[in-house]
Coordinates of C-alpha atoms and ligand atoms in Angstrom, one line a residue:
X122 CA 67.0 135.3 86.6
X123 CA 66.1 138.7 87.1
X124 CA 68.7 140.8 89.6
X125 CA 70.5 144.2 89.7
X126 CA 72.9 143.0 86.7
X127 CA 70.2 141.9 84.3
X128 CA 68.2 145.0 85.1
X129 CA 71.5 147.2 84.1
X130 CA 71.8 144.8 81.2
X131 CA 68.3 146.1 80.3
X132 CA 69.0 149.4 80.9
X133 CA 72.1 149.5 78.9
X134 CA 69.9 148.5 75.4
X135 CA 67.0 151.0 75.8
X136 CA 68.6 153.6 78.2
X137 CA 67.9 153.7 82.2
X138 CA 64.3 155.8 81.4
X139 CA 63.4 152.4 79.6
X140 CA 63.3 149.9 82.5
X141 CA 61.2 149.9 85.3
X142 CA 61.0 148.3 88.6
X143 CA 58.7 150.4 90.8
X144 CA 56.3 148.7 93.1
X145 CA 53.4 151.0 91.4
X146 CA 54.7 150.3 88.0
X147 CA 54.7 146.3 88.7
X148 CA 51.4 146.9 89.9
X149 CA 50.0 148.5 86.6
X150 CA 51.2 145.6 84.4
X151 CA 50.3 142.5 87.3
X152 CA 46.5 142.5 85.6
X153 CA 44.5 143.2 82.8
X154 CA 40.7 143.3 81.9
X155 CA 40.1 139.6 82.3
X156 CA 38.9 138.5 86.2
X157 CA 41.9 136.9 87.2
X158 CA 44.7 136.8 89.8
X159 CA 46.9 139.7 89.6
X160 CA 51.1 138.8 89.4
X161 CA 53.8 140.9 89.6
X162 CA 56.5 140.8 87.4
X163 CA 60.1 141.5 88.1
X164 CA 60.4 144.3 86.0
X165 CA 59.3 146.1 82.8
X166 CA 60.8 147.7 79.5
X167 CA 60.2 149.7 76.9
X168 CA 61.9 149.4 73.6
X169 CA 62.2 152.4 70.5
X170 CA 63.6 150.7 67.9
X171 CA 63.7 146.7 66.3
X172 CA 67.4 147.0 67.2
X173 CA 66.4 146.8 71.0
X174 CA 63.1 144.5 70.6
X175 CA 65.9 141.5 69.2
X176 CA 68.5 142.4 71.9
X177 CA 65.9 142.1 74.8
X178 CA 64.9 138.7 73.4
X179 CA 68.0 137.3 72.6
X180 CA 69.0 138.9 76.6
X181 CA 66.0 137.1 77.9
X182 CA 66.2 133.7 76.2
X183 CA 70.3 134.0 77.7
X184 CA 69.0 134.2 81.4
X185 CA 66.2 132.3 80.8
X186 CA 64.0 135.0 81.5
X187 CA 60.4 135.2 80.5
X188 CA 58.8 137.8 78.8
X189 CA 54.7 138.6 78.6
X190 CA 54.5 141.2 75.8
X191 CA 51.6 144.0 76.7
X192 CA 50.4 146.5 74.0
X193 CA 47.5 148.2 76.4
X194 CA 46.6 145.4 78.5
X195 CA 42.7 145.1 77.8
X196 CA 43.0 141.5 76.9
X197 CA 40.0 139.4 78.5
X198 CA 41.9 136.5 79.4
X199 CA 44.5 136.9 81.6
X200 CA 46.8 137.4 78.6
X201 CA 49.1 140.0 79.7
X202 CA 49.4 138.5 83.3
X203 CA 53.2 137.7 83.5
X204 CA 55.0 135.7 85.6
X205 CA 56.7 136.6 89.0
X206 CA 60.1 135.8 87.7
X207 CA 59.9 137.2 84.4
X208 CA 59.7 141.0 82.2
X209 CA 56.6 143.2 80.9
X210 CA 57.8 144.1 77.3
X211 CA 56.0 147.4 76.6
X212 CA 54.9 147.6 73.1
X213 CA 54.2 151.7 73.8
X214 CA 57.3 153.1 71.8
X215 CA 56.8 150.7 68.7
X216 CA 53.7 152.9 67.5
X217 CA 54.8 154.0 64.3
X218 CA 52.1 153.8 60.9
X219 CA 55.5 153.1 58.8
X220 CA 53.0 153.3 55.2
X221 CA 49.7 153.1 53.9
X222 CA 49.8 151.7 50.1
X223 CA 47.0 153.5 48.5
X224 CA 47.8 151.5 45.0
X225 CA 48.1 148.1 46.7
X226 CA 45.6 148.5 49.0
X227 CA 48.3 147.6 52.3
X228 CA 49.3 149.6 55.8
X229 CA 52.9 148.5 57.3
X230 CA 52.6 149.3 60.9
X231 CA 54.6 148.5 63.8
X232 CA 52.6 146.7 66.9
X233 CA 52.3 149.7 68.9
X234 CA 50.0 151.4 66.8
X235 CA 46.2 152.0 68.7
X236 CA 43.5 149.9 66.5
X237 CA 41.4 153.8 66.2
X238 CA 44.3 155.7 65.2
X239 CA 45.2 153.2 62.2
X240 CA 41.1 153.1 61.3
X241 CA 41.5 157.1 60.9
X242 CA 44.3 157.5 58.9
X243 CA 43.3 155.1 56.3
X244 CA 39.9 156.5 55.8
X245 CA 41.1 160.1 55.3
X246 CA 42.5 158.0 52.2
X247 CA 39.0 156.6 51.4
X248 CA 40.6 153.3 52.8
X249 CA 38.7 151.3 55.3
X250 CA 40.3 149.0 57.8
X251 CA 37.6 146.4 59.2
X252 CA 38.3 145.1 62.2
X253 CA 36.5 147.2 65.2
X254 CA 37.3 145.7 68.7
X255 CA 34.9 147.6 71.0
X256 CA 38.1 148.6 72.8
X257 CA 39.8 149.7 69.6
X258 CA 39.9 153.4 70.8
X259 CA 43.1 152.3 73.1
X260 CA 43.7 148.2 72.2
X261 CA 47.1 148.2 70.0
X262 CA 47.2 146.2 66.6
X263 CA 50.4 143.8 68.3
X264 CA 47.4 142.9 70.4
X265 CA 44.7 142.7 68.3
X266 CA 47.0 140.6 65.6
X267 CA 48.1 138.5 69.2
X268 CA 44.1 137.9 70.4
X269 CA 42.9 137.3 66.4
X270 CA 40.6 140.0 67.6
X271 CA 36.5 140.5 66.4
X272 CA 34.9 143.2 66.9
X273 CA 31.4 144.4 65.4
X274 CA 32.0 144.0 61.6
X275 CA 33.0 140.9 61.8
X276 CA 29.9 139.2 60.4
X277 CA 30.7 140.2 56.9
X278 CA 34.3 141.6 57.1
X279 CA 35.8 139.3 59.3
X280 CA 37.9 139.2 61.4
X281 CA 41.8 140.4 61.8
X282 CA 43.1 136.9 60.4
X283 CA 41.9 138.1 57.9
X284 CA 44.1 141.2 57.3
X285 CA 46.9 140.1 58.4
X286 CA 49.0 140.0 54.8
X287 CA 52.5 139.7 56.5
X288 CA 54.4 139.9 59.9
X289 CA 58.2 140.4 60.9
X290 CA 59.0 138.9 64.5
X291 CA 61.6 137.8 66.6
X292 CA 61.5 134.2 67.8
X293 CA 62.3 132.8 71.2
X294 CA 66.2 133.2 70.3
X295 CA 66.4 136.1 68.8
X296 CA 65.9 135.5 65.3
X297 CA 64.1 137.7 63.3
X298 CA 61.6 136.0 61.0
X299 CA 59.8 137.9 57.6
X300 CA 56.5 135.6 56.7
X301 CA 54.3 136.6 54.4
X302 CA 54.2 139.3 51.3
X303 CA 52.7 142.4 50.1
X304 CA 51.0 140.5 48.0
X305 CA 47.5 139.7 48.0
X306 CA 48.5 136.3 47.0
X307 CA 51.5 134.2 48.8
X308 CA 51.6 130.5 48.3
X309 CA 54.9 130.8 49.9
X310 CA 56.5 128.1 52.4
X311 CA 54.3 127.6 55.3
X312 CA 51.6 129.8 56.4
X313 CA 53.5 131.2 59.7
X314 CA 51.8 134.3 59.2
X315 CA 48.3 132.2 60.2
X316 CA 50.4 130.6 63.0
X317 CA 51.5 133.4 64.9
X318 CA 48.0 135.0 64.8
X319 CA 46.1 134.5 67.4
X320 CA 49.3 133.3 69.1
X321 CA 49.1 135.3 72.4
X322 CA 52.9 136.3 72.4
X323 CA 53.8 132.5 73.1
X324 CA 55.5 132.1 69.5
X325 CA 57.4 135.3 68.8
X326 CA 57.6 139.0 69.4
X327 CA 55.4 140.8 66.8
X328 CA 57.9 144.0 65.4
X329 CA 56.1 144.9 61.8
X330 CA 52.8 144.1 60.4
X331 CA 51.0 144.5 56.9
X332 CA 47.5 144.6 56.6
X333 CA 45.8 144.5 53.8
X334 CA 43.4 147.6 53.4
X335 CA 39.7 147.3 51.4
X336 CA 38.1 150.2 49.6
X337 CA 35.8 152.3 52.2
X338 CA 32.2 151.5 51.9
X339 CA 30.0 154.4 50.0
X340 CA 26.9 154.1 51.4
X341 CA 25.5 152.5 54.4
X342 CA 22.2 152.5 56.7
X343 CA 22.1 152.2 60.5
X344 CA 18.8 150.8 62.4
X345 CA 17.3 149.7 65.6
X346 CA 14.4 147.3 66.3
X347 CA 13.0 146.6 69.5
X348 CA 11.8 143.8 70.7
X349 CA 9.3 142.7 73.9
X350 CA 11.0 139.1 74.3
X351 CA 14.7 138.3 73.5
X352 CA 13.4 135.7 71.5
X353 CA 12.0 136.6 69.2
X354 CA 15.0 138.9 68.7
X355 CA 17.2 136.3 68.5
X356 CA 15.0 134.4 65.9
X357 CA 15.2 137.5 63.7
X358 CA 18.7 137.5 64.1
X359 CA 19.0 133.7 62.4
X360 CA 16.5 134.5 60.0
X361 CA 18.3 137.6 58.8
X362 CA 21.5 135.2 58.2
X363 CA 19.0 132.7 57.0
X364 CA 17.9 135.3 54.0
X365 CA 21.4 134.8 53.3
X366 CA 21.8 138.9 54.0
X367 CA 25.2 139.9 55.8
X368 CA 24.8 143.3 57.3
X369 CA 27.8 145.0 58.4
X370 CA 27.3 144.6 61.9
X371 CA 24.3 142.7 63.5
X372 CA 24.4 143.2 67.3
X373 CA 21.4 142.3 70.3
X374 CA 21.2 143.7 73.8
X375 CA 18.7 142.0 76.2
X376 CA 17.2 144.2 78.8
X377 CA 19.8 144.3 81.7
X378 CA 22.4 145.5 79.2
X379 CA 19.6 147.9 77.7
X380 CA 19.1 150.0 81.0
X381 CA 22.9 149.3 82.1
X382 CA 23.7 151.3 78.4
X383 CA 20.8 153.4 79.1
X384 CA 21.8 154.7 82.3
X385 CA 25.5 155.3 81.9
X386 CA 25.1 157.1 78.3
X387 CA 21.9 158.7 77.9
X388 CA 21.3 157.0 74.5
X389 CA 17.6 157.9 74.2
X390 CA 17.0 153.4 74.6
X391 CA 13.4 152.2 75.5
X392 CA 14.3 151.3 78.5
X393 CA 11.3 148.8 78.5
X394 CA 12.4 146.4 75.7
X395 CA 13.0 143.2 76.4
X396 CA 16.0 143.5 74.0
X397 CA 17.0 145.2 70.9
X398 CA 19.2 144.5 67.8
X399 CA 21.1 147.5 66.2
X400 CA 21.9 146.8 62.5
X401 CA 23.9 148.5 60.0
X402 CA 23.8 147.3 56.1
X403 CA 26.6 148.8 53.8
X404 CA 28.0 149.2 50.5
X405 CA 26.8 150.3 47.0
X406 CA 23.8 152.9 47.0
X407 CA 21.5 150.1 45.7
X408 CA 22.3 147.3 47.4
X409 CA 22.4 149.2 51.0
X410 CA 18.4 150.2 49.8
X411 CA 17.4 147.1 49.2
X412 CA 19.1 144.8 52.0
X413 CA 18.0 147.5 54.2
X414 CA 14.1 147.9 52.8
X415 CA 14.8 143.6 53.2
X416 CA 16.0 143.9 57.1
X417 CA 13.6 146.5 58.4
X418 CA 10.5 143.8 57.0
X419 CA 12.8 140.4 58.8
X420 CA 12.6 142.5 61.8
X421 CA 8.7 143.3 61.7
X422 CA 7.9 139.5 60.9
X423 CA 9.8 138.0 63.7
X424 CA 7.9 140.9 65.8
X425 CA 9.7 143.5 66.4
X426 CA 7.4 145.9 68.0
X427 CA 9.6 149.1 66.1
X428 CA 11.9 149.7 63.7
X429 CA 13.6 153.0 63.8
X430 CA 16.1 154.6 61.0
X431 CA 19.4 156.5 61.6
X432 CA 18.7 159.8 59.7
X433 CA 21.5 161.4 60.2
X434 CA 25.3 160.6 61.2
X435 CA 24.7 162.3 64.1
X436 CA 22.1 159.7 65.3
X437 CA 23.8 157.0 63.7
X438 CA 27.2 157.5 66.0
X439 CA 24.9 157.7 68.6
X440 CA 23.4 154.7 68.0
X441 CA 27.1 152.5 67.7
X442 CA 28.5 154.6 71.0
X443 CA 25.5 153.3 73.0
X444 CA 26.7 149.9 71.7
X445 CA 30.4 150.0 72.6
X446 CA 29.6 151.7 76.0
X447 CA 27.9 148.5 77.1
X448 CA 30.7 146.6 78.7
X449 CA 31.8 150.0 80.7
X450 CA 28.3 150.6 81.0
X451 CA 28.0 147.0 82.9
X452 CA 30.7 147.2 84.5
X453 CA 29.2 149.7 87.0
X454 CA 26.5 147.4 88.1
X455 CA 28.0 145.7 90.7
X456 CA 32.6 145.4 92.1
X457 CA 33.4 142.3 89.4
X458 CA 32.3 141.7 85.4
X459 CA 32.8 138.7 84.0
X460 CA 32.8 138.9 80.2
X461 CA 32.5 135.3 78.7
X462 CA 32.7 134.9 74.9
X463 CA 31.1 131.5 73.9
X464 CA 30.1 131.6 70.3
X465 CA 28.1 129.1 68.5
X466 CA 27.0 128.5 64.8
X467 CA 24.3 131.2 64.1
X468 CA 21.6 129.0 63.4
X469 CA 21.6 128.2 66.9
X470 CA 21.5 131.6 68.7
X471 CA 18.2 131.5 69.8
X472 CA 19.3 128.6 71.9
X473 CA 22.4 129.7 73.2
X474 CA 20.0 133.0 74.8
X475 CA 17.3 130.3 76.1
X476 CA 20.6 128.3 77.3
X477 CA 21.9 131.6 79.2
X478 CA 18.4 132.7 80.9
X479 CA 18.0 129.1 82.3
X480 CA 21.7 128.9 83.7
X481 CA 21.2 133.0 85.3
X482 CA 18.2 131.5 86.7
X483 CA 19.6 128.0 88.3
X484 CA 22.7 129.9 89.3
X485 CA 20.7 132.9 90.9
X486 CA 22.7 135.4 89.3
X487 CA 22.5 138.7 86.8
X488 CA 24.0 137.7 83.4
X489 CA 23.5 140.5 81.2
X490 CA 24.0 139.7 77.1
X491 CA 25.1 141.2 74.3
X492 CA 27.3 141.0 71.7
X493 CA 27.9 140.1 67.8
X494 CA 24.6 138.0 67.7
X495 CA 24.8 138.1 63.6
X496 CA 28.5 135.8 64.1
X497 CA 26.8 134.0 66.9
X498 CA 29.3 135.9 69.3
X499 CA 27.3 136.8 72.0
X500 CA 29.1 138.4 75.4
X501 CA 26.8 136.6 78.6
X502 CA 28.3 139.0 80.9
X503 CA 28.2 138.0 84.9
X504 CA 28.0 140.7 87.3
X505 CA 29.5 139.6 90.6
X506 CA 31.5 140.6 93.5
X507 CA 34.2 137.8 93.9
X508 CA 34.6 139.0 97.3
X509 CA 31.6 136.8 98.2
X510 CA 33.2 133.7 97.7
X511 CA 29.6 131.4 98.0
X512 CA 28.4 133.4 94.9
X513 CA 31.7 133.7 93.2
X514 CA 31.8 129.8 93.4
X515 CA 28.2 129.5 91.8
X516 CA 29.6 132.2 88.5
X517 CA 32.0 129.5 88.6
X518 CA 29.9 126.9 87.7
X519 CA 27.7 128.9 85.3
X520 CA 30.3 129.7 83.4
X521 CA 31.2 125.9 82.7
X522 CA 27.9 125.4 82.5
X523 CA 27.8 128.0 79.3
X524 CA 31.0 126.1 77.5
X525 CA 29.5 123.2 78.0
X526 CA 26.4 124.6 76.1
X527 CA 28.1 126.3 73.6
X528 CA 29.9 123.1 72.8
X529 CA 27.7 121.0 73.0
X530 CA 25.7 123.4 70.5
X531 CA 28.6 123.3 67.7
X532 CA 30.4 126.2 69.1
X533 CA 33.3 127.3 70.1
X534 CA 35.1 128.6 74.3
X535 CA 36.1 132.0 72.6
X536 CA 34.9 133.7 69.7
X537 CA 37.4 136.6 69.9
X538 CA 38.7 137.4 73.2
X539 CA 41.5 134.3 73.0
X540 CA 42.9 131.7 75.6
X541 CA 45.5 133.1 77.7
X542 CA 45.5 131.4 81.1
X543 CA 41.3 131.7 81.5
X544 CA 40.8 129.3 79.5
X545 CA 44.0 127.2 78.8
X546 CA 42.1 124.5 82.0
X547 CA 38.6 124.1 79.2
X548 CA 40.6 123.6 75.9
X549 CA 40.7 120.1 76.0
X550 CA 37.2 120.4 76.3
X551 CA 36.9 121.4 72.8
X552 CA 40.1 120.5 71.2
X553 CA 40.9 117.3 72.6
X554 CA 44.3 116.2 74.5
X555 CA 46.1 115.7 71.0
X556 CA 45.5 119.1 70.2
X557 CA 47.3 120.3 73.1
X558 CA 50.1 118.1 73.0
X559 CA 51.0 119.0 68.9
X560 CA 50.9 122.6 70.9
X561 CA 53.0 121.6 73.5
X562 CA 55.4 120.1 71.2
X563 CA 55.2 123.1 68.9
X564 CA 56.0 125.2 71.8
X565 CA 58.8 123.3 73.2
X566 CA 60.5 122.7 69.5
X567 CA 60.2 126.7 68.9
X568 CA 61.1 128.3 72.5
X569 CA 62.9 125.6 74.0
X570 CA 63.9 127.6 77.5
X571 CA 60.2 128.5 77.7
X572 CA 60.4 132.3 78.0
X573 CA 57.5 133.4 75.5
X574 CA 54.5 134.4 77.7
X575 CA 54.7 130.4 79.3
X576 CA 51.5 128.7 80.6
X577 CA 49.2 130.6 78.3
X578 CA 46.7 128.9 75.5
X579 CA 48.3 125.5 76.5
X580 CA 48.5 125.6 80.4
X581 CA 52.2 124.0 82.0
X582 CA 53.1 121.4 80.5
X583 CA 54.1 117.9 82.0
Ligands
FAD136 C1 35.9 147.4 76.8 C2 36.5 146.3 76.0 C3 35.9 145.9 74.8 C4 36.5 144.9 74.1 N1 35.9 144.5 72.9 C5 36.5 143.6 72.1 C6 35.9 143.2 70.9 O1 34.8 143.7 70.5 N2 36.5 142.2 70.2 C7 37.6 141.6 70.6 O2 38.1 140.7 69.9 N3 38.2 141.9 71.8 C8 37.6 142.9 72.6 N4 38.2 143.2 73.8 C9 39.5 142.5 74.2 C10 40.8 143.2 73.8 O3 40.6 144.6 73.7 C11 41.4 142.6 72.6 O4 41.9 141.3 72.9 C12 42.7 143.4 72.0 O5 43.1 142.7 70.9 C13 43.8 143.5 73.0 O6 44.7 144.5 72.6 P1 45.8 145.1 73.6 O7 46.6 146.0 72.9 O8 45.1 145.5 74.8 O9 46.6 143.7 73.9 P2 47.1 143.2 75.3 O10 46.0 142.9 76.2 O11 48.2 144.0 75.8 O12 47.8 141.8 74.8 C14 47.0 140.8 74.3 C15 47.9 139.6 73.9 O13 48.7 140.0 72.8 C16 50.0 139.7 73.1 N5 50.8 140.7 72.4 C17 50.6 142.1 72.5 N6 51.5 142.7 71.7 C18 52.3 141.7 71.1 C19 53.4 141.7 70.3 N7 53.9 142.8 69.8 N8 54.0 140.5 70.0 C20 53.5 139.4 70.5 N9 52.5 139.3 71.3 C21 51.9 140.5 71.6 C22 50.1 139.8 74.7 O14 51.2 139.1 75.2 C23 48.8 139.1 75.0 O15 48.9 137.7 75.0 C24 37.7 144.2 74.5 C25 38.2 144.6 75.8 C26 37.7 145.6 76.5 C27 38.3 146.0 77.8

């Protein structure tokens, strides 16, 4: 239980500047960026070192207290949103790059460390780390390791599962647990390391973490076609993956997100097109020619009315800051965004964005899409005002409506943006009940007082 003793308990690991219990502080770590309840928690704290990460847990498991980790809080789905009874662990001091192995081709960081900040210090080492959440300019690597975060490379480089080379963490009693290696081989005892991502802070506190690094590419060509239906931008999409070519990054914008982007950044977008996709091939000189020359005549037989070339870097940063705007840029639309992240096998994009216009249209409201078309990631996103309860309720509906699809089209809830408590009620939609009970029975067997971020990914149990 949280009271005036276990606050100075608290206090006395990370020093009295550490802990916080302000009304206004409980108010910035209640939410996050997913549409959601707000809950305030009955405290916060900020560890420096490791030393003071294990004591917290080890104090928390004690008193039974629980603990929602937060790096910066942009998760989608209510992941950060802690309970009323419970702590905020701030990740904020834990923000140290501890190496970058230019030989082996590794970065040790600790999970405080911005996604950006990491991304630029290994390229000024000709290094490249992949993974680009659109939010990577303030989301922290705890988080993005915690969420298994996308972003826009992932069509050909992945995802962060598939960096992740090692982790060190404390587990729900304090223990501190090494998995993995330096290695880029470890058939080593189980993989926890593939556990604990995507994990959401409900198996252990994330202190260390080794990614592996890949050489920077050398070349690479940026483009945009436009399109006058989403359809037959979609369709180019699957042919592209079709050709069996894997651009970089291979992203689509319908209209409503075209004039939304248009309007907040000043892009220089045809405001007119129906949609657009924005493609970037990489990699050697040659191949970066040819898969381009390949791209640019895909996009003209499926239609595309233009097809316009980055010429400079200049107009190529342009082209990708246009791109990441376009969640801010909805956002200003209308009082509530809801971002949904149902993904579906590539093939079947085109029906996922026929699926989406007819359930905008039933429901009678704005979904604007984007998102990581070439993984068949796309972002519906619902503008709303959830003050007005008779339309929130029919966003509601839509939005089952669009798992439903997605599942029933061989997809997936969430592509990259996680379970937390949005949509711990749908898993068993996909997953089935057994698949939540082996959770629940993980869960229990691991944390048995329940104090790791409880009733995320696998609701309250029974
Ligand atoms: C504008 C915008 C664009 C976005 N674009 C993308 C995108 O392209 N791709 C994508 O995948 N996501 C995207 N996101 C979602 C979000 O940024 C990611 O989920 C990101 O990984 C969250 O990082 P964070 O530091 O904010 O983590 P938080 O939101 O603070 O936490 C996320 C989860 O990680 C857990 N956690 C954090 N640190 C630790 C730790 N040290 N140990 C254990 N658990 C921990 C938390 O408890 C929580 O469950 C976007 C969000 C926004 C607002």
């Amino acid at each position: 239980m949280i009271d005036q003793s276990f606050i100075k308990q608290l206090a006395g690991i990370v020093g009295p500047e550490h802990v916080f219990t302000q009304k206004e502080d409980m108010l910035t770590y209640s939410y996050d960026a997913a549409v959601l309840d707000s809950r305030m928690p009955g405290g916060a704290v900020m560890p420096g070192n490791t030393e003071e990460l294990g004591e917290i847990v080890a104090l928390c498991n004690g008193a039974g207290v629980p603990i929602t980790v937060r790096g910066s809080g942009t998760n989608l789905s209510g992941g950060t949103i802690p309970e009323s009874d419970g702590i905020v662990l701030l990740t904020g001091r834990l923000n140290q790059i501890l190496e970058i192995n230019e030989a082996d081709m590794y970065a040790v960081v600790r999970p405080g460390v911005v996604t950006a900040a990491l991304a630029a210090e290994v390229e000024k080492k000709g290094l490249f780390y992949p993974p680009d959440p659109g939010s990577m300019a303030v989301s922290t690597l705890g988080g993005n390791v915690a969420e298994n975060a996308g972003g826009l490379r992932g069509l050909k480089y992945g995802v962060t599962k598939d960096y992740v080379m090692g982790l060190h963490f404390f587990d729900a009693l304090g223990n501190y647990v090494k998995t993995g290696s330096r290695t880029v081989k470890c058939a080593t005892g189980y993989n926890i390391t593939g556990l604990m991502v995507g994990s959401e802070g409900t198996l252990g506190v994330l202190d260390q973490i080794t990614l592996k690094l890949i050489p920077a590419p050398v070349a690479r060509q940026s483009m945009v076609a436009v399109y006058d239906t989403i359809e037959k931008a979609s369709e180019t999409v699957a042919a592209i993956i079709a050709a069996h070519i894997l651009p970089a990054t291979l992203e689509i914008l319908d209209n409503f997100t075209i004039r939304a982007v248009e309007d907040y950044s000043k892009a220089g977008l045809p405001m007119d097109a129906d949609a657009l996709i924005l493609i970037e091939v990489d990699g050697h000189p040659a191949v970066v020619a040819e898969e381009g020359e390949k791209v640019q005549a895909l996009c003209r037989q499926f239609g595309a009315q233009s097809v316009t070339l980055a010429k400079t870097d200049e107009e190529r940063d342009k082209i990708w800051a246009a791109r990441r705007s376009a969640l801010s840029a909805l956002a200003q639309v209308k009082p509530t965004l809801v971002l949904e992240d149902a993904t579906v096998p590539r093939s079947k994009i085109p029906d996922m964005v026929r699926s989406l216009q007819a359930i905008a249209k039933k429901y009678k409201i704005d979904i604007g899409t984007f998102g990581h078309a070439g993984d068949g990631n796309l972002h519906p996103t619902i503008l709303t005002d959830r003050r007005d309860q008779e339309e929130f309720h029919r966003v509601e509906q839509a939005i089952e409506e669009i798992f439903d699809k997605a599942i029933d089209l061989g997809g997936t809830l969430s592509g990259e943006h996680g379970t937390g408590i949005a949509k711990a009620p749908f898993l068993e939609k996909e997953a089935g009940y057994s698949s939540i009970l082996f959770s629940r029975r993980l869960r229990k067997a691991l944390d048995p007082n329940n104090i790791l971020n409880p009733g995320k990914i696998t609701g309250v149990s029974e």
